[in-house]
Coordinates of C-alpha atoms and ligand atoms in Angstrom, one line a residue:
M1 CA 16.5 -14.3 -22.1
S2 CA 13.9 -16.9 -23.1
E3 CA 10.5 -16.2 -24.5
P4 CA 7.4 -18.3 -25.1
T5 CA 7.0 -19.1 -28.8
D6 CA 3.4 -18.1 -29.0
V7 CA 3.7 -14.5 -27.6
T8 CA 5.1 -11.7 -29.6
I9 CA 6.7 -9.1 -27.4
P10 CA 6.4 -5.6 -29.0
T11 CA 9.3 -3.2 -29.2
W12 CA 7.4 -0.3 -27.8
M13 CA 4.9 0.2 -25.0
R14 CA 2.9 2.8 -23.1
A15 CA 4.4 3.9 -19.8
I16 CA 3.6 6.5 -17.2
V17 CA 6.9 8.5 -16.8
Q18 CA 8.2 11.6 -15.1
D19 CA 11.5 13.6 -15.3
E20 CA 11.0 15.9 -12.4
Y21 CA 9.7 15.5 -8.9
G22 CA 6.3 17.2 -8.4
D23 CA 2.6 16.7 -8.4
A24 CA 0.5 14.6 -10.9
E25 CA 1.0 17.2 -13.7
M26 CA 4.6 15.9 -13.9
L27 CA 3.3 12.5 -15.1
R28 CA 2.7 11.8 -18.8
T29 CA 2.0 8.7 -20.9
E30 CA 4.9 8.1 -23.3
Q31 CA 5.9 5.4 -25.8
V32 CA 9.1 3.8 -24.5
P33 CA 11.1 0.7 -25.4
V34 CA 9.9 -2.5 -23.8
P35 CA 12.6 -3.4 -21.2
S36 CA 14.6 -6.6 -21.3
P37 CA 14.9 -8.8 -18.2
G38 CA 18.4 -9.1 -16.8
P39 CA 19.7 -12.1 -14.9
G40 CA 17.2 -13.1 -12.2
E41 CA 14.5 -10.9 -13.7
V42 CA 11.4 -11.5 -15.7
L43 CA 9.3 -9.4 -18.1
V44 CA 5.6 -9.2 -17.1
R45 CA 2.7 -8.1 -19.3
V46 CA 0.9 -6.0 -16.8
H47 CA -2.9 -6.4 -16.5
A48 CA -3.5 -4.4 -13.3
A49 CA -1.5 -2.2 -11.1
G50 CA -2.2 -0.9 -7.6
I51 CA -1.9 2.6 -6.2
D52 CA -0.8 3.6 -2.7
M53 CA 0.6 6.6 -0.9
G54 CA 4.2 5.3 -1.5
V55 CA 3.7 6.0 -5.2
W56 CA 2.7 9.5 -4.4
H57 CA 5.8 10.0 -2.2
L58 CA 8.1 8.8 -5.0
M59 CA 6.3 11.1 -7.5
T60 CA 6.6 14.2 -5.4
G61 CA 10.0 13.4 -3.8
R62 CA 8.4 14.2 -0.5
P63 CA 9.2 13.9 2.3
L64 CA 12.7 15.0 1.3
L65 CA 14.2 12.3 3.5
L66 CA 13.3 9.6 1.0
R67 CA 15.6 11.2 -1.7
L68 CA 18.5 10.2 0.6
F69 CA 17.6 6.5 0.1
G70 CA 18.7 6.3 -3.5
F71 CA 15.6 7.5 -5.3
G72 CA 17.4 10.6 -6.7
L73 CA 18.4 13.8 -5.0
Q74 CA 17.4 16.4 -7.6
R75 CA 15.1 14.3 -9.8
P76 CA 13.7 10.8 -9.8
K77 CA 16.4 8.2 -10.7
L78 CA 13.7 6.0 -12.3
R79 CA 11.3 7.7 -14.8
G80 CA 8.6 5.0 -14.4
R81 CA 6.2 4.9 -11.5
G82 CA 3.9 2.2 -10.0
R83 CA 4.8 -0.7 -7.7
D84 CA 2.1 -3.3 -7.1
L85 CA 1.1 -5.3 -10.2
A86 CA -0.6 -8.5 -11.4
G87 CA 0.1 -9.9 -14.9
T88 CA 1.5 -12.6 -17.1
I89 CA 5.2 -13.5 -17.5
V90 CA 6.2 -13.1 -21.1
A91 CA 10.0 -13.5 -20.9
L92 CA 12.7 -14.6 -18.4
G93 CA 16.2 -13.5 -17.8
A94 CA 19.1 -15.8 -17.2
G95 CA 19.0 -18.0 -14.1
V96 CA 15.3 -17.6 -13.2
E97 CA 14.0 -20.8 -11.7
G98 CA 10.5 -21.7 -10.5
L99 CA 8.7 -19.4 -12.9
Q100 CA 8.0 -19.7 -16.6
A101 CA 6.6 -17.7 -19.5
G102 CA 2.8 -17.8 -19.4
D103 CA 2.6 -17.9 -15.5
V104 CA 0.1 -15.5 -14.1
V105 CA 1.8 -13.6 -11.2
F106 CA 1.4 -10.7 -8.8
G107 CA 3.9 -8.8 -6.6
T108 CA 5.9 -5.6 -7.0
A109 CA 8.1 -3.9 -9.6
D110 CA 9.6 -0.4 -9.9
A111 CA 7.6 0.8 -12.9
A112 CA 4.3 -1.0 -13.0
F113 CA 2.3 1.7 -14.7
A114 CA 3.2 0.4 -18.1
D115 CA 2.1 -2.3 -20.6
H116 CA 5.2 -4.3 -19.5
A117 CA 7.4 -4.2 -16.4
V118 CA 10.7 -5.9 -15.6
T119 CA 11.2 -7.0 -12.0
R120 CA 13.2 -9.5 -10.0
A121 CA 11.6 -13.0 -10.1
D122 CA 11.7 -13.1 -6.3
R123 CA 9.4 -10.2 -6.0
L124 CA 6.6 -12.2 -7.7
L125 CA 4.3 -15.0 -6.7
A126 CA 2.0 -17.3 -8.7
A127 CA -1.5 -15.9 -8.8
P128 CA -4.0 -18.1 -7.1
R129 CA -6.7 -19.4 -9.4
G130 CA -10.1 -17.8 -9.3
V131 CA -8.9 -14.5 -7.8
P132 CA -9.4 -11.5 -10.1
L133 CA -6.1 -9.8 -11.0
S134 CA -7.4 -6.4 -9.8
Q135 CA -7.8 -7.9 -6.3
L136 CA -4.2 -9.2 -6.4
A137 CA -2.8 -5.9 -7.8
A138 CA -4.4 -4.0 -4.9
L139 CA -2.8 -6.3 -2.3
P140 CA 1.0 -6.2 -2.0
T141 CA 2.0 -2.9 -0.4
S142 CA -1.1 -2.0 1.6
G143 CA -1.8 -5.6 2.6
S144 CA 1.8 -6.1 3.7
A145 CA 1.8 -2.9 5.8
A146 CA -1.5 -3.9 7.5
L147 CA -0.2 -7.4 8.2
H148 CA 3.2 -6.2 9.6
G149 CA 1.5 -3.5 11.6
L150 CA -0.9 -5.9 13.3
R151 CA 1.0 -9.2 13.5
D152 CA 4.7 -8.1 13.8
A153 CA 4.8 -4.7 15.3
G154 CA 1.5 -5.0 17.2
R155 CA 1.8 -8.7 18.2
L156 CA -1.9 -9.0 17.8
Q157 CA -3.7 -11.7 19.9
R158 CA -7.1 -13.3 19.5
G159 CA -9.8 -11.4 21.4
Q160 CA -8.0 -8.1 21.6
R161 CA -9.6 -4.8 21.1
V162 CA -8.0 -3.1 18.1
L163 CA -8.4 0.6 17.0
V164 CA -7.6 1.2 13.3
I165 CA -7.1 4.9 12.6
G166 CA -7.2 5.8 8.9
A167 CA -9.5 2.7 8.4
G168 CA -11.1 3.9 5.2
G169 CA -8.0 3.9 3.1
G170 CA -5.7 1.3 1.5
V171 CA -3.8 0.0 4.6
G172 CA -6.8 0.6 6.8
S173 CA -9.2 -1.5 4.8
F174 CA -6.9 -4.5 4.9
A175 CA -6.1 -3.9 8.6
I176 CA -9.7 -4.1 9.6
Q177 CA -10.2 -7.4 7.9
L178 CA -6.9 -9.0 9.0
A179 CA -7.6 -8.1 12.6
V180 CA -11.1 -9.5 12.4
A181 CA -9.7 -12.7 10.8
A182 CA -7.2 -13.0 13.7
G183 CA -10.2 -12.9 16.1
A184 CA -9.9 -9.3 17.2
H185 CA -12.7 -6.8 17.9
V186 CA -12.1 -3.8 15.6
T187 CA -13.1 -0.1 16.0
A188 CA -12.5 2.0 12.9
V189 CA -11.6 5.7 12.8
C190 CA -12.6 7.2 9.5
S191 CA -14.8 9.9 7.9
A192 CA -18.5 9.3 7.9
A193 CA -18.4 8.7 4.2
K194 CA -16.3 5.6 4.8
A195 CA -18.2 4.3 7.8
G196 CA -20.3 1.9 5.7
L197 CA -17.2 0.4 4.1
A198 CA -15.5 0.0 7.5
R199 CA -18.5 -1.8 8.9
S200 CA -18.9 -4.0 5.8
L201 CA -15.2 -5.1 6.3
G202 CA -15.9 -6.2 9.9
A203 CA -15.5 -3.2 12.1
E204 CA -17.9 -3.5 15.1
A205 CA -17.8 0.3 15.8
V206 CA -16.9 3.4 13.9
I207 CA -15.6 6.8 15.2
D208 CA -16.1 9.6 12.8
Y209 CA -13.0 11.7 13.5
R210 CA -14.6 14.8 12.0
S211 CA -17.3 14.9 14.6
E212 CA -15.5 13.4 17.6
T213 CA -11.9 13.3 18.7
L214 CA -10.4 10.1 20.2
S215 CA -10.3 11.7 23.6
Q216 CA -14.0 12.6 23.4
A217 CA -14.8 9.0 22.4
I218 CA -12.8 7.7 25.4
A219 CA -14.4 10.3 27.7
R220 CA -17.9 9.2 26.7
G221 CA -17.1 5.6 27.7
V222 CA -15.5 3.9 24.7
E223 CA -13.3 1.2 26.3
R224 CA -9.5 1.6 25.8
F225 CA -7.7 -0.6 23.2
D226 CA -5.1 -3.3 23.4
L227 CA -3.6 -2.3 20.0
V228 CA -3.9 1.0 18.2
L229 CA -2.8 1.1 14.6
E230 CA -2.3 4.8 13.6
I231 CA -2.2 5.1 9.9
A232 CA -3.4 8.7 9.5
G233 CA -0.7 10.1 11.8
E234 CA -2.6 13.1 13.0
R235 CA -3.1 12.4 16.7
T236 CA -0.6 13.3 19.5
I237 CA 1.2 10.5 21.2
R238 CA -0.5 11.6 24.4
E239 CA -3.9 11.2 22.9
L240 CA -3.0 7.8 21.4
R241 CA -1.7 6.6 24.8
A242 CA -4.9 7.8 26.5
A243 CA -6.8 5.4 24.2
T244 CA -4.5 2.4 24.9
V245 CA -4.4 0.2 27.9
P246 CA -1.2 0.0 30.0
G247 CA 0.9 -2.8 28.3
G248 CA -0.9 -2.3 25.0
A249 CA 0.7 -1.5 21.7
I250 CA 0.7 1.7 19.6
V251 CA 1.9 1.1 16.1
L252 CA 2.8 4.3 14.1
A253 CA 2.5 3.5 10.4
G254 CA 2.9 7.1 9.1
G255 CA 0.6 9.7 7.9
E256 CA 0.9 12.8 5.7
G257 CA 1.5 15.4 8.3
G258 CA 4.9 16.7 9.4
G259 CA 7.4 19.0 7.7
S260 CA 8.8 18.8 4.2
M261 CA 12.0 17.0 5.4
L262 CA 10.6 14.2 7.6
G263 CA 6.8 14.1 6.8
G264 CA 5.0 11.4 8.8
V265 CA 8.4 10.0 10.0
A266 CA 8.5 12.9 12.4
H267 CA 5.4 11.6 14.2
Q268 CA 6.9 8.1 14.2
L269 CA 10.2 9.4 15.7
R270 CA 8.3 11.3 18.4
G271 CA 6.6 8.1 19.4
V272 CA 9.8 6.1 19.5
L273 CA 11.5 8.8 21.7
T274 CA 8.6 8.7 24.1
A275 CA 8.5 4.8 24.2
P276 CA 11.1 4.3 27.0
F277 CA 9.1 6.5 29.4
V278 CA 5.6 5.1 29.1
R279 CA 3.6 2.0 29.9
Q280 CA 2.5 1.3 26.3
R281 CA 4.7 -0.3 23.7
I282 CA 5.2 2.3 20.9
V283 CA 6.5 0.9 17.7
M284 CA 7.4 2.6 14.4
L285 CA 6.2 0.5 11.4
V286 CA 8.7 0.0 8.5
S287 CA 7.0 -2.4 6.2
A288 CA 8.4 -4.3 3.2
E289 CA 6.7 -6.8 0.8
R290 CA 8.0 -10.3 1.4
P291 CA 6.9 -13.3 -0.7
T292 CA 5.9 -15.4 2.4
D293 CA 3.6 -12.6 3.5
L294 CA 2.2 -12.1 0.1
A295 CA 1.3 -15.8 0.1
E296 CA -0.4 -15.4 3.4
L297 CA -2.4 -12.4 2.2
A298 CA -3.3 -14.2 -1.1
A299 CA -4.5 -17.2 1.0
H300 CA -6.9 -14.8 2.7
L301 CA -8.3 -13.6 -0.6
V302 CA -8.8 -17.2 -1.7
A303 CA -10.5 -18.1 1.6
G304 CA -12.7 -15.0 1.4
T305 CA -11.5 -13.8 4.8
V306 CA -10.1 -10.6 3.2
V307 CA -11.1 -8.8 0.0
S308 CA -9.3 -6.0 -1.7
A309 CA -11.8 -3.2 -1.2
V310 CA -11.4 -1.7 -4.7
D311 CA -13.2 1.6 -5.0
A312 CA -12.7 2.0 -8.8
E313 CA -10.6 0.7 -11.7
L314 CA -9.2 3.3 -14.1
P315 CA -7.3 3.0 -17.4
L316 CA -3.5 3.6 -17.6
E317 CA -3.9 7.1 -18.9
R318 CA -5.8 8.1 -15.8
V319 CA -2.9 7.4 -13.4
P320 CA -2.5 11.2 -12.8
D321 CA -6.2 11.5 -11.9
A322 CA -5.9 8.5 -9.6
L323 CA -3.0 10.0 -7.7
R324 CA -4.8 13.3 -7.4
R325 CA -7.8 11.5 -5.9
L326 CA -5.5 9.6 -3.5
A327 CA -3.8 12.8 -2.3
R328 CA -7.3 14.3 -1.6
G329 CA -8.2 11.3 0.5
G330 CA -11.3 10.6 -1.6
I331 CA -10.8 6.9 -2.1
A332 CA -12.7 4.3 -0.1
G333 CA -10.2 1.4 0.1
K334 CA -8.0 1.1 -3.0
L335 CA -7.8 2.3 -6.6
V336 CA -6.6 -0.1 -9.3
I337 CA -5.2 0.8 -12.7
R338 CA -6.6 -1.6 -15.4
V339 CA -3.7 -1.7 -17.8
S340 CA -5.0 -4.4 -20.2
D341 CA -8.2 -6.2 -20.8
D342 CA -6.6 -9.3 -22.3
P343 CA -8.2 -12.5 -21.0
V344 CA -6.0 -14.2 -18.4
D345 CA -6.1 -17.8 -17.4
A346 CA -5.7 -17.5 -13.6
E347 CA -8.9 -15.5 -13.4
Ligands
NAP1 N1 5.4 2.6 7.7 C1 5.1 1.9 6.6 O1 5.8 0.9 6.3 C2 4.0 2.3 5.7 C3 3.5 1.4 4.7 C4 2.4 1.7 3.9 C5 1.8 3.0 4.1 N2 2.3 3.9 5.1 C6 1.7 5.2 5.3 O2 0.4 5.0 5.8 C7 -0.4 6.1 5.4 C8 -1.7 5.6 4.8 O3 -1.4 5.0 3.6 P1 -2.6 4.5 2.7 O4 -2.0 3.9 1.4 O5 -3.5 3.6 3.5 O6 -3.3 5.9 2.3 P2 -4.8 6.1 1.9 O7 -5.4 5.0 1.1 O8 -4.9 7.5 1.4 O9 -5.6 6.1 3.3 C9 -5.5 7.0 4.3 C10 -6.8 7.2 4.9 O10 -6.8 8.0 6.1 C11 -8.0 8.7 6.2 N3 -7.7 9.9 7.0 C12 -7.2 11.1 6.7 N4 -7.1 11.9 7.7 C13 -7.5 11.2 8.8 C14 -7.7 11.4 10.2 N5 -7.3 12.6 10.7 N6 -8.1 10.4 11.0 C15 -8.5 9.2 10.5 N7 -8.4 8.9 9.2 C16 -7.9 9.9 8.3 C17 -8.4 9.1 4.8 O11 -9.8 9.0 4.5 P3 -11.0 9.7 5.3 O12 -10.4 11.0 5.8 O13 -12.1 9.9 4.4 O14 -11.4 8.8 6.5 C18 -7.8 7.9 4.0 O15 -8.8 6.9 3.7 C19 0.5 6.9 4.4 O16 1.0 8.0 5.1 C20 1.6 6.0 4.0 O17 2.7 6.6 3.6 C21 3.4 3.5 5.9

C-alpha cells in the first residue's frame, strides 16, 4: 500500500453500520478501524455519498430474493452501508494503475457512509473539474439506471415520445433529463408536489397519478408513447401497454410493490412473461454501474445537459433519517450525505 506523504490517515473513523436486517433503527454511527486497501483497491476519503433505494433494500434485506445473491441470508454480510460516493484517494493497494493519491474521484463502494471507504480502483473515475462533489455523489446508481433504461433497454431514438413513471425520484429525475438531452419529448408521472421539479428538468407535460390514472389520461386524449419507463412499478402490464404504441418499448425498472420474496421483481417478471404475446417490446431493467457510462453521465454534468437534482444534503449521522425519508417517498430527486467539509481541489 502506498500513501501520499502529506496526508495522515487516522486509525479510526466514523461509519454507519448495522448487524441485523431491518429498518433505519438498525443503523448506528460507530467508530471502526479505517480499512486498508488490498490489491487493486484504493482508500478514499469520502466527501459526499449518495442514497438510493438499493441502499434501503440492502438495509432491510428485502425483497428476500436479494439475500440469495451473496448479501447474507440471516444478517448482512457487510456491516457498512452506502454505495455512491465522491472523495479523494488517500492510499493505494498493490497493482493500482492510472490513479494516484490526491486524485479526486467518484463512483461506487460497498460501505460509503463512512469517513473513509475502500473500493476497487476500477469502480472509480476521475472527478471532472468544476462539478461539485455532491452532484457527482448523487450520480452513479440512479444515473446509470436511467441511462440503461432509456438507451439500452428502451433503445431511445431522437424525437420519440417518452413517459417516465416515478419521475420525481432519483432514477426518474435523471431519466427526464437524459431523454430530453437525446431529443425526446418527455411526459412525467409523479405527485403534484414534484410536478415543478419534473418541468424544470425538461418534462413537457406532467400527469399527477394521484388525481388521474394513466388510462384516464389516454382516454382524455394524451397521445400514446414510444417508450414507457416504469420506475414506480405500480401499474398493470395491461395499463402500460394501453399507453404504448404498437412496436414501442415498455421498460420495467422495478418499484416497491410485490410480496416479501420478490418485491418489484414480480412485476418485472409478469412483464417478461407477457412479452412474447404482445405488440410492445417489454424489457426488464437490470442496471449496473460501468465506468464508461459514468464518464458519459459526468460529461452531461459538465455540459449542463443534466444536473443531479439534489433535494437536500445531510450530515453522516443523519443517514437513518435520510433512509426513512426515502422510504416515505418524500424526496424530490436525490438526497446526498455530506460526510466531510474539507476543501477539495476538483471543485
Ligand atoms: N432495475 C434496476 O436495475 C434498478 C436500478 C435502480 C433503481 N431501481 C428501482 O427503481 C425504483 C425507484 O428507485 P429510485 O431510487 O428512483 O427511488 P425514489 O428516489 O424513491 O423514487 C421513486 C419515486 O416514485 C414516486 N412514486 C411513488 N409511487 C408512485 C406511483 N404510483 N406513480 C408514480 N410515481 C410514484 C415517488 O414520488 P411521488 O410519489 O411523490 O411522485 C418517488 O419520487 C426502486 O424500486 C428501485 O429499486 C431499479
